[in-house]
CSV table of C-alpha atoms in Angstrom, one decimal:
chain,number,residue,atom,x,y,z
A,3,MET,CA,0.0,0.0,0.0
A,4,ILE,CA,1.3,3.4,-1.0
A,5,SER,CA,2.2,5.5,2.1
A,6,LEU,CA,0.9,9.0,2.7
A,7,PHE,CA,4.6,10.2,2.8
A,8,HIS,CA,5.1,8.7,-0.7
A,9,LEU,CA,2.0,10.4,-2.1
A,10,ILE,CA,3.1,13.7,-0.7
A,11,GLN,CA,6.7,13.3,-2.0
A,12,GLN,CA,5.6,11.9,-5.4
A,13,TYR,CA,2.6,14.1,-6.3
A,14,ALA,CA,1.7,16.8,-3.8
A,15,LEU,CA,5.1,18.4,-3.5
A,16,PRO,CA,5.8,18.8,-7.2
A,17,PHE,CA,2.2,20.0,-7.7
A,18,VAL,CA,2.6,22.7,-5.0
A,19,VAL,CA,5.9,23.8,-6.4
A,20,VAL,CA,4.6,24.1,-10.0
A,21,ILE,CA,1.3,25.8,-9.1
A,22,SER,CA,2.8,28.2,-6.5
A,23,ILE,CA,5.5,29.4,-9.0
A,24,VAL,CA,3.0,29.8,-11.9
A,25,VAL,CA,0.4,31.6,-9.6
A,26,PHE,CA,3.2,33.8,-8.2
A,27,VAL,CA,4.1,34.9,-11.7
A,28,HIS,CA,0.5,35.6,-12.6
A,29,GLU,CA,-0.2,37.6,-9.4
A,30,PHE,CA,3.1,39.4,-9.6
A,31,GLY,CA,2.0,40.7,-13.0
A,32,HIS,CA,-1.1,42.3,-11.4
A,33,TYR,CA,1.0,43.6,-8.5
A,34,TRP,CA,3.9,45.0,-10.6
A,35,ILE,CA,1.6,47.0,-13.0
A,36,ALA,CA,-0.6,48.1,-10.2
A,37,ARG,CA,2.4,49.6,-8.4
A,38,ARG,CA,3.5,51.3,-11.7
A,39,CYS,CA,0.0,52.8,-11.9
A,40,GLY,CA,0.3,54.2,-8.4
A,41,VAL,CA,-2.3,51.7,-6.9
A,42,ARG,CA,-1.8,50.6,-3.3
A,43,VAL,CA,-1.7,46.8,-3.0
A,44,LEU,CA,-3.0,45.5,0.4
A,45,ILE,CA,-2.4,41.8,0.1
A,46,PHE,CA,-0.3,39.5,-2.1
A,47,SER,CA,-1.3,35.9,-1.3
A,48,ILE,CA,-0.2,32.6,-2.7
A,49,GLY,CA,-3.0,30.2,-1.8
A,50,PHE,CA,-6.3,30.8,-0.2
A,51,GLY,CA,-7.7,30.5,3.3
A,52,GLN,CA,-5.8,31.0,6.6
A,53,GLU,CA,-2.4,32.4,6.4
A,54,ILE,CA,0.5,30.1,7.2
A,55,PHE,CA,3.2,32.8,7.3
A,56,GLY,CA,3.7,36.3,5.9
A,57,TRP,CA,5.4,39.7,6.2
A,58,ASP,CA,4.7,43.3,5.5
A,59,ASP,CA,6.8,45.3,3.1
A,60,LYS,CA,7.6,49.0,3.3
A,61,HIS,CA,4.8,49.9,1.0
A,62,GLY,CA,2.2,48.4,3.3
A,63,THR,CA,1.6,45.2,1.3
A,64,ARG,CA,1.0,42.0,3.3
A,65,TRP,CA,2.9,39.2,1.4
A,66,LYS,CA,1.6,35.8,2.6
A,67,VAL,CA,1.4,32.1,1.9
A,68,SER,CA,-2.0,30.5,2.8
A,69,TRP,CA,-2.9,26.9,3.5
A,70,LEU,CA,-4.9,26.0,0.3
A,71,PRO,CA,-2.4,26.1,-2.6
A,72,LEU,CA,-4.9,26.2,-5.5
A,73,GLY,CA,-4.4,29.8,-6.6
A,74,GLY,CA,-3.7,33.2,-5.2
A,75,TYR,CA,-4.8,36.8,-5.4
A,76,VAL,CA,-3.8,40.4,-5.1
A,77,LYS,CA,-6.1,42.6,-3.1
A,78,MET,CA,-5.8,46.3,-3.9
A,79,PHE,CA,-7.0,49.4,-2.0
A,80,GLY,CA,-10.7,49.8,-2.3
A,81,ASP,CA,-11.4,46.1,-3.1
A,82,ALA,CA,-14.0,44.3,-1.0
A,83,ASP,CA,-12.6,40.8,-1.9
A,84,PRO,CA,-9.9,39.1,-3.9
A,85,ALA,CA,-12.1,39.3,-7.1
A,86,SER,CA,-11.6,43.1,-7.0
A,87,SER,CA,-15.2,43.9,-6.3
A,88,PRO,CA,-15.4,47.5,-4.9
A,89,ASN,CA,-16.2,47.9,-1.2
A,90,GLU,CA,-18.8,50.3,0.1
A,91,ALA,CA,-16.2,52.9,1.0
A,92,VAL,CA,-15.1,53.6,-2.5
A,93,HIS,CA,-17.7,56.3,-3.0
A,94,LYS,CA,-16.7,58.1,0.2
A,95,MET,CA,-13.0,58.3,-0.3
A,96,THR,CA,-11.0,61.4,-0.1
A,97,ALA,CA,-9.1,62.7,-3.1
A,98,LYS,CA,-5.8,61.3,-1.7
A,99,GLU,CA,-7.4,57.8,-1.2
A,100,LYS,CA,-8.9,57.8,-4.7
A,101,LYS,CA,-5.5,58.4,-6.1
A,102,VAL,CA,-4.3,55.0,-4.9
A,103,ALA,CA,-7.5,53.1,-5.2
A,104,PHE,CA,-7.9,50.6,-8.0
A,105,TYR,CA,-11.6,51.4,-8.5
A,106,HIS,CA,-10.9,55.1,-9.2
A,107,GLN,CA,-8.2,54.6,-11.8
A,108,ASN,CA,-9.1,55.3,-15.4
A,109,VAL,CA,-10.3,52.4,-17.5
A,110,GLY,CA,-7.0,52.1,-19.4
A,111,LYS,CA,-5.0,51.6,-16.2
A,112,ARG,CA,-7.5,49.1,-14.8
A,113,MET,CA,-7.3,47.1,-18.1
A,114,ALA,CA,-3.5,47.2,-18.0
A,115,ILE,CA,-3.5,45.9,-14.4
A,116,VAL,CA,-5.9,43.1,-15.2
A,117,VAL,CA,-4.2,41.9,-18.4
A,118,ALA,CA,-0.8,41.9,-16.7
A,119,GLY,CA,-1.5,38.6,-14.9
A,120,PRO,CA,-2.0,36.5,-18.1
A,121,ALA,CA,0.7,38.5,-19.9
A,122,PHE,CA,3.3,37.7,-17.3
A,123,ASN,CA,2.3,34.0,-17.6
A,124,TYR,CA,3.0,34.1,-21.3
A,125,LEU,CA,6.2,36.0,-20.8
A,126,PHE,CA,7.3,33.5,-18.2
A,127,ALA,CA,6.5,30.6,-20.5
A,128,ILE,CA,8.5,32.2,-23.3
A,129,LEU,CA,11.4,32.8,-21.0
A,130,ILE,CA,11.4,29.1,-19.9
A,131,LEU,CA,11.2,27.8,-23.4
A,132,SER,CA,13.9,30.2,-24.6
A,133,PHE,CA,16.3,28.8,-22.0
A,134,LEU,CA,15.4,25.2,-22.7
A,135,PHE,CA,15.9,25.8,-26.5
A,136,MET,CA,19.3,27.4,-25.8
A,137,PHE,CA,20.7,24.9,-23.4
A,138,GLN,CA,18.7,21.6,-23.8
A,139,GLY,CA,17.6,22.1,-27.4
A,140,GLN,CA,14.2,22.1,-29.1
A,141,PRO,CA,12.8,18.8,-30.5
A,142,TYR,CA,13.5,19.5,-34.2
A,143,SER,CA,13.3,16.3,-36.2
A,144,PRO,CA,13.2,16.8,-40.0
A,145,SER,CA,9.8,16.4,-41.6
A,146,ASP,CA,11.0,13.3,-43.5
A,147,VAL,CA,8.9,10.2,-43.5
A,148,GLY,CA,10.9,7.3,-41.9
A,149,SER,CA,8.2,4.6,-41.7
A,150,ILE,CA,4.7,3.9,-42.7
A,151,ILE,CA,2.0,2.0,-40.7
A,152,GLU,CA,0.4,-0.7,-42.8
A,153,ASN,CA,-3.2,0.1,-44.0
A,154,SER,CA,-2.9,3.6,-42.5
A,155,ALA,CA,-4.2,6.8,-44.1
A,156,ALA,CA,-0.7,7.6,-45.3
A,157,ALA,CA,-0.2,4.1,-46.8
A,158,LYS,CA,-3.5,4.2,-48.6
A,159,ALA,CA,-2.7,7.7,-50.0
A,160,GLY,CA,0.6,6.5,-51.4
A,161,ILE,CA,3.0,8.3,-49.1
A,162,LYS,CA,6.4,6.5,-49.0
A,163,PRO,CA,9.4,6.4,-46.7
A,164,GLY,CA,11.9,9.1,-47.7
A,165,ASP,CA,9.1,11.6,-48.7
A,166,HIS,CA,9.7,15.1,-47.3
A,167,ILE,CA,6.5,16.7,-46.1
A,168,VAL,CA,6.5,20.4,-46.9
A,169,ALA,CA,3.1,21.6,-45.9
A,170,VAL,CA,-0.2,20.5,-44.3
A,171,ASP,CA,-3.3,22.4,-45.4
A,172,GLY,CA,-1.1,25.2,-46.7
A,173,SER,CA,0.9,25.6,-43.4
A,174,THR,CA,4.6,25.0,-43.7
A,175,MET,CA,5.9,22.0,-41.7
A,176,GLU,CA,9.5,22.6,-40.7
A,177,ARG,CA,9.5,19.8,-38.1
A,178,PHE,CA,8.0,16.4,-37.7
A,179,GLU,CA,6.7,17.6,-34.4
A,180,ASP,CA,4.7,20.3,-36.3
A,181,ILE,CA,3.0,17.6,-38.4
A,182,LYS,CA,2.0,15.6,-35.3
A,183,ARG,CA,0.7,18.8,-33.5
A,184,VAL,CA,-1.6,19.6,-36.5
A,185,ILE,CA,-2.8,16.1,-37.3
A,186,ILE,CA,-3.6,15.0,-33.7
A,187,LEU,CA,-6.4,17.5,-33.5
A,188,ASN,CA,-7.9,16.4,-36.8
A,189,GLU,CA,-11.4,14.9,-36.5
A,190,GLY,CA,-11.2,12.7,-39.5
A,191,THR,CA,-11.6,15.5,-42.1
A,192,PRO,CA,-9.5,15.6,-45.3
A,193,VAL,CA,-6.2,17.4,-45.3
A,194,ALA,CA,-4.0,18.6,-48.2
A,195,ILE,CA,-0.4,17.3,-48.0
A,196,ASP,CA,2.4,18.9,-50.0
A,197,LEU,CA,5.5,16.8,-50.2
A,198,GLU,CA,8.7,16.3,-52.2
A,199,ARG,CA,9.7,12.9,-53.5
A,200,ASP,CA,13.1,12.6,-55.2
A,201,GLY,CA,13.2,16.4,-55.5
A,202,LYS,CA,9.8,16.6,-57.3
A,203,PRO,CA,6.7,18.2,-55.7
A,204,LEU,CA,3.7,16.1,-55.1
A,205,HIS,CA,0.2,17.0,-53.8
A,206,LEU,CA,-2.0,14.6,-52.0
A,207,THR,CA,-5.3,14.8,-50.2
A,208,LEU,CA,-6.1,12.2,-47.5
A,209,THR,CA,-8.2,11.8,-44.4
A,210,PRO,CA,-6.4,11.0,-41.2
A,211,ASP,CA,-7.5,8.0,-39.2
A,212,VAL,CA,-9.1,8.8,-35.9
A,213,VAL,CA,-7.6,6.4,-33.3
A,214,SER,CA,-7.2,6.0,-29.6
A,215,ILE,CA,-3.9,7.5,-28.4
A,216,THR,CA,-2.2,6.8,-25.1
A,217,ASP,CA,-0.3,9.9,-23.9
A,218,HIS,CA,2.8,10.1,-21.7
A,219,PHE,CA,0.7,10.1,-18.6
A,220,GLY,CA,-1.2,6.9,-19.4
A,221,GLY,CA,-4.4,8.7,-20.4
A,222,THR,CA,-6.2,7.7,-23.6
A,223,HIS,CA,-8.0,10.1,-26.0
A,224,LYS,CA,-9.0,10.2,-29.6
A,225,GLY,CA,-6.8,11.9,-32.1
A,226,GLY,CA,-5.9,12.0,-35.8
A,227,ARG,CA,-3.1,9.9,-37.2
A,228,LEU,CA,-1.5,9.8,-40.6
A,229,GLY,CA,0.4,6.6,-39.9
A,230,ILE,CA,3.9,8.0,-40.5
A,231,GLY,CA,6.9,7.9,-38.3
A,232,SER,CA,10.2,9.6,-38.1
A,233,ASP,CA,13.5,7.7,-37.7
A,234,LYS,CA,15.4,10.8,-36.5
A,235,LEU,CA,14.9,12.3,-33.1
A,236,GLU,CA,17.0,15.5,-32.9
A,237,TYR,CA,17.4,18.4,-30.5
A,238,LYS,CA,18.5,21.7,-32.0
A,239,GLN,CA,20.2,24.3,-29.7
A,240,TRP,CA,19.4,27.8,-30.8
A,241,PRO,CA,21.4,31.0,-30.2
A,242,PRO,CA,19.6,33.5,-27.8
A,243,LEU,CA,17.6,35.6,-30.3
A,244,GLN,CA,16.5,32.5,-32.4
A,245,ALA,CA,15.7,30.7,-29.1
A,246,VAL,CA,13.3,33.5,-28.2
A,247,GLU,CA,11.8,33.5,-31.7
A,248,HIS,CA,11.1,29.8,-31.6
A,249,ALA,CA,9.8,30.0,-28.0
A,250,VAL,CA,7.3,32.6,-29.2
A,251,ILE,CA,6.2,30.4,-32.1
A,252,GLU,CA,5.9,27.4,-29.8
A,253,THR,CA,3.8,29.4,-27.3
A,254,ARG,CA,1.6,30.6,-30.2
A,255,ASN,CA,1.1,27.1,-31.5
A,256,LEU,CA,0.3,25.7,-28.1
A,257,THR,CA,-2.3,28.4,-27.5
A,258,ALA,CA,-3.9,27.8,-30.9
A,259,SER,CA,-4.0,24.0,-30.3
A,260,THR,CA,-5.6,24.5,-26.9
A,261,LEU,CA,-8.2,26.9,-28.3
A,262,ARG,CA,-9.0,24.4,-31.1
A,263,ALA,CA,-9.3,21.5,-28.6
A,264,VAL,CA,-11.6,23.6,-26.4
A,265,GLY,CA,-13.7,24.6,-29.4
A,266,GLN,CA,-14.0,20.9,-30.4
A,267,MET,CA,-15.2,20.1,-26.8
A,268,ILE,CA,-17.8,22.9,-27.0
A,269,ILE,CA,-19.3,21.7,-30.3
A,270,GLY,CA,-19.1,18.1,-29.1
A,271,THR,CA,-16.6,16.6,-31.6
A,272,ARG,CA,-14.0,16.0,-28.8
A,273,GLY,CA,-14.8,14.3,-25.6
A,274,ALA,CA,-15.1,16.6,-22.6
A,275,ASP,CA,-13.6,13.8,-20.5
A,276,GLU,CA,-10.2,15.1,-21.6
A,277,LEU,CA,-10.8,18.2,-19.4
A,278,GLY,CA,-8.7,17.7,-16.3
A,279,GLY,CA,-8.5,19.5,-13.0
A,280,VAL,CA,-6.4,19.8,-9.9
A,281,LEU,CA,-6.0,16.0,-9.3
A,282,ARG,CA,-4.8,15.3,-12.8
A,283,ILE,CA,-2.4,18.3,-12.7
A,284,ALA,CA,-1.0,16.8,-9.5
A,285,GLN,CA,-0.6,13.4,-11.1
A,286,MET,CA,1.1,15.0,-14.1
A,287,SER,CA,3.4,17.0,-11.9
A,288,GLY,CA,4.5,13.9,-10.1
A,289,LYS,CA,5.2,12.0,-13.3
A,290,VAL,CA,7.1,14.8,-15.0
A,291,ALA,CA,9.1,15.5,-11.8
A,292,ASN,CA,10.1,11.8,-11.9
A,293,ASP,CA,11.3,12.4,-15.5
A,294,GLY,CA,13.8,15.0,-14.4
A,295,LEU,CA,14.2,18.8,-13.9
A,296,VAL,CA,14.0,19.6,-17.6
A,297,SER,CA,10.6,17.9,-18.0
A,298,LEU,CA,9.3,19.6,-14.8
A,299,ILE,CA,10.4,23.0,-16.1
A,300,TRP,CA,8.8,22.3,-19.5
A,301,PHE,CA,5.6,21.3,-17.8
A,302,MET,CA,5.7,24.5,-15.7
A,303,GLY,CA,5.8,26.5,-18.9
A,304,MET,CA,2.8,24.6,-20.3
A,305,ILE,CA,0.8,25.2,-17.1
A,306,SER,CA,1.7,28.9,-17.3
A,307,ILE,CA,0.4,29.2,-20.8
A,308,ASN,CA,-2.8,27.5,-19.9
A,309,LEU,CA,-3.3,29.6,-16.8
A,310,GLY,CA,-2.8,32.8,-18.8
A,311,LEU,CA,-5.1,31.6,-21.6
A,312,ILE,CA,-7.9,30.4,-19.3
A,313,ASN,CA,-7.8,33.7,-17.4
A,314,LEU,CA,-8.4,35.6,-20.7
A,315,PHE,CA,-11.7,33.8,-21.3
A,316,PRO,CA,-14.5,36.4,-21.0
A,317,VAL,CA,-16.0,34.8,-17.9
A,318,PRO,CA,-16.9,37.1,-14.9
A,319,LEU,CA,-14.5,36.5,-11.9
A,320,LEU,CA,-11.7,35.7,-14.4
A,321,ASP,CA,-9.4,38.4,-15.7
A,322,GLY,CA,-11.1,38.1,-19.1
A,323,GLY,CA,-14.5,38.9,-17.5
A,324,HIS,CA,-13.1,42.1,-16.0
A,325,LEU,CA,-11.6,43.1,-19.3
A,326,ALA,CA,-15.0,42.6,-21.0
A,327,PHE,CA,-16.6,44.8,-18.4
A,328,TYR,CA,-14.0,47.5,-18.9
A,329,ALA,CA,-14.2,47.3,-22.6
A,330,ILE,CA,-18.0,47.9,-22.4
A,331,GLU,CA,-17.3,50.8,-20.0
A,332,ARG,CA,-14.9,52.3,-22.5
A,333,LEU,CA,-17.5,52.0,-25.3
A,334,LYS,CA,-20.3,53.4,-23.1
A,335,GLY,CA,-18.3,56.0,-21.4
A,336,LYS,CA,-19.5,54.8,-18.0
A,337,PRO,CA,-19.3,51.5,-15.9
A,338,LEU,CA,-22.0,48.9,-16.1
A,339,SER,CA,-24.6,49.3,-13.3
A,340,PRO,CA,-23.8,47.6,-10.0
A,341,GLN,CA,-26.8,45.3,-10.6
A,342,ALA,CA,-25.4,44.1,-13.9
A,343,GLN,CA,-22.0,43.5,-12.4
A,344,GLU,CA,-23.5,41.6,-9.5
A,345,ILE,CA,-25.4,39.4,-11.9
A,346,GLY,CA,-22.3,38.8,-14.0
A,347,ALA,CA,-20.3,37.9,-10.9
A,348,ARG,CA,-22.9,35.4,-9.8
A,349,VAL,CA,-23.1,33.8,-13.3
A,350,GLY,CA,-19.3,33.7,-13.4
A,351,MET,CA,-19.2,32.0,-10.0
A,352,ILE,CA,-21.7,29.4,-11.2
A,353,LEU,CA,-19.7,28.7,-14.3
A,354,VAL,CA,-16.3,28.5,-12.6
A,355,VAL,CA,-17.6,26.2,-9.8
A,356,SER,CA,-19.5,24.0,-12.2
A,357,LEU,CA,-16.3,23.7,-14.3
A,358,MET,CA,-14.2,22.8,-11.3
A,359,VAL,CA,-16.7,20.2,-10.2
A,360,PHE,CA,-16.9,18.7,-13.7
A,361,ALA,CA,-13.1,18.6,-14.0
A,362,THR,CA,-12.7,17.0,-10.6
A,363,TRP,CA,-15.2,14.3,-11.6
A,364,ASN,CA,-13.2,13.7,-14.7
A,365,ASP,CA,-10.1,13.4,-12.6
A,366,LEU,CA,-11.7,10.9,-10.3
A,367,VAL,CA,-12.9,8.8,-13.2
A,368,TYR,CA,-9.5,9.1,-15.0
A,369,LEU,CA,-7.6,8.1,-11.9
A,370,LYS,CA,-10.0,5.2,-11.4
A,371,VAL,CA,-11.1,6.4,-8.0
A,372,ILE,CA,-14.8,6.1,-9.0
A,373,SER,CA,-14.2,2.5,-10.1
A,374,TYR,CA,-12.4,1.8,-6.8
A,375,ILE,CA,-15.3,3.1,-4.7
A,376,ARG,CA,-17.8,1.2,-6.8
A,377,GLY,CA,-15.9,-2.0,-6.0
A,378,PHE,CA,-17.0,-1.7,-2.3
A,379,PHE,CA,-20.6,-1.8,-3.3
A,380,SER,CA,-20.6,-4.5,-6.0
């Protein structure tokens, strides 16, 4: 039987490290821009709930670590809660207090403070990937076909070993990894393949097979497959400027792939059971930590991108919801009514909590906890 100490060491500790660092980066973005805008920050918290330890800085900010490591928040002067809802005193503030209150900043400053959290997550991910691409190298296998799976879509279309794939649906494929990234999200729809064979261009149209794929973490999900393989696994180390360039491209591609996958879940062409929550992130953290420091750093970058992206969704309570309210305020020339903002906050709370419950249920099923519990009653 696995001991509690082993579970903490294997999964909980890597999870807390990854989440705490990524959340710190996100909240520091809010904090840093708020300070640049002259806003007073009351609390900078990593985690929720009761404080474990903390300290006050010379600017009057309480920096603390709280016992529930599932997020964090920055509370600014005039906020009633960590979601930056204004308190009742904002309308009775003196001119001096208004100058340092978030609520009384112009809409441009408020938007800058809000967007800074996701922006810092993206900058952090680009920084991580840049260093990895400089010192570890980027997976950069040539887009040459090394092998063909028998009776696969590629075999039926006439693709042969030695073919060099140039583009998929008009998008240039510089790496074999790019081909895999594009095809795996295919839902069994035809794609145009441009390739070179013996130096001569060739154009093919084929429909990838939709197969069950087992990922690195042992999970299974459906994805597109051409049925080709590469016999060259290479890592290319880039000089600093090129490393940053490729990190930006990788970040953009990961964001686009995530958005496409979410879109497929929404319209029902991709199973929503792939949506994971805290438990699955903890399991993944433990596995990548076991693979080594480089894998853990890479995973941290991926989590940072996803945290930044999710927070930009226009859902009240998330940064994207605040940005949507501020955009409306800029267009109207005045804020939405308190009633409208209250309704939005409640709807946002319902959506966020529902998503968390759904993702946790998926985690319990994925980790076979539900099957284990059922075994006691069957």
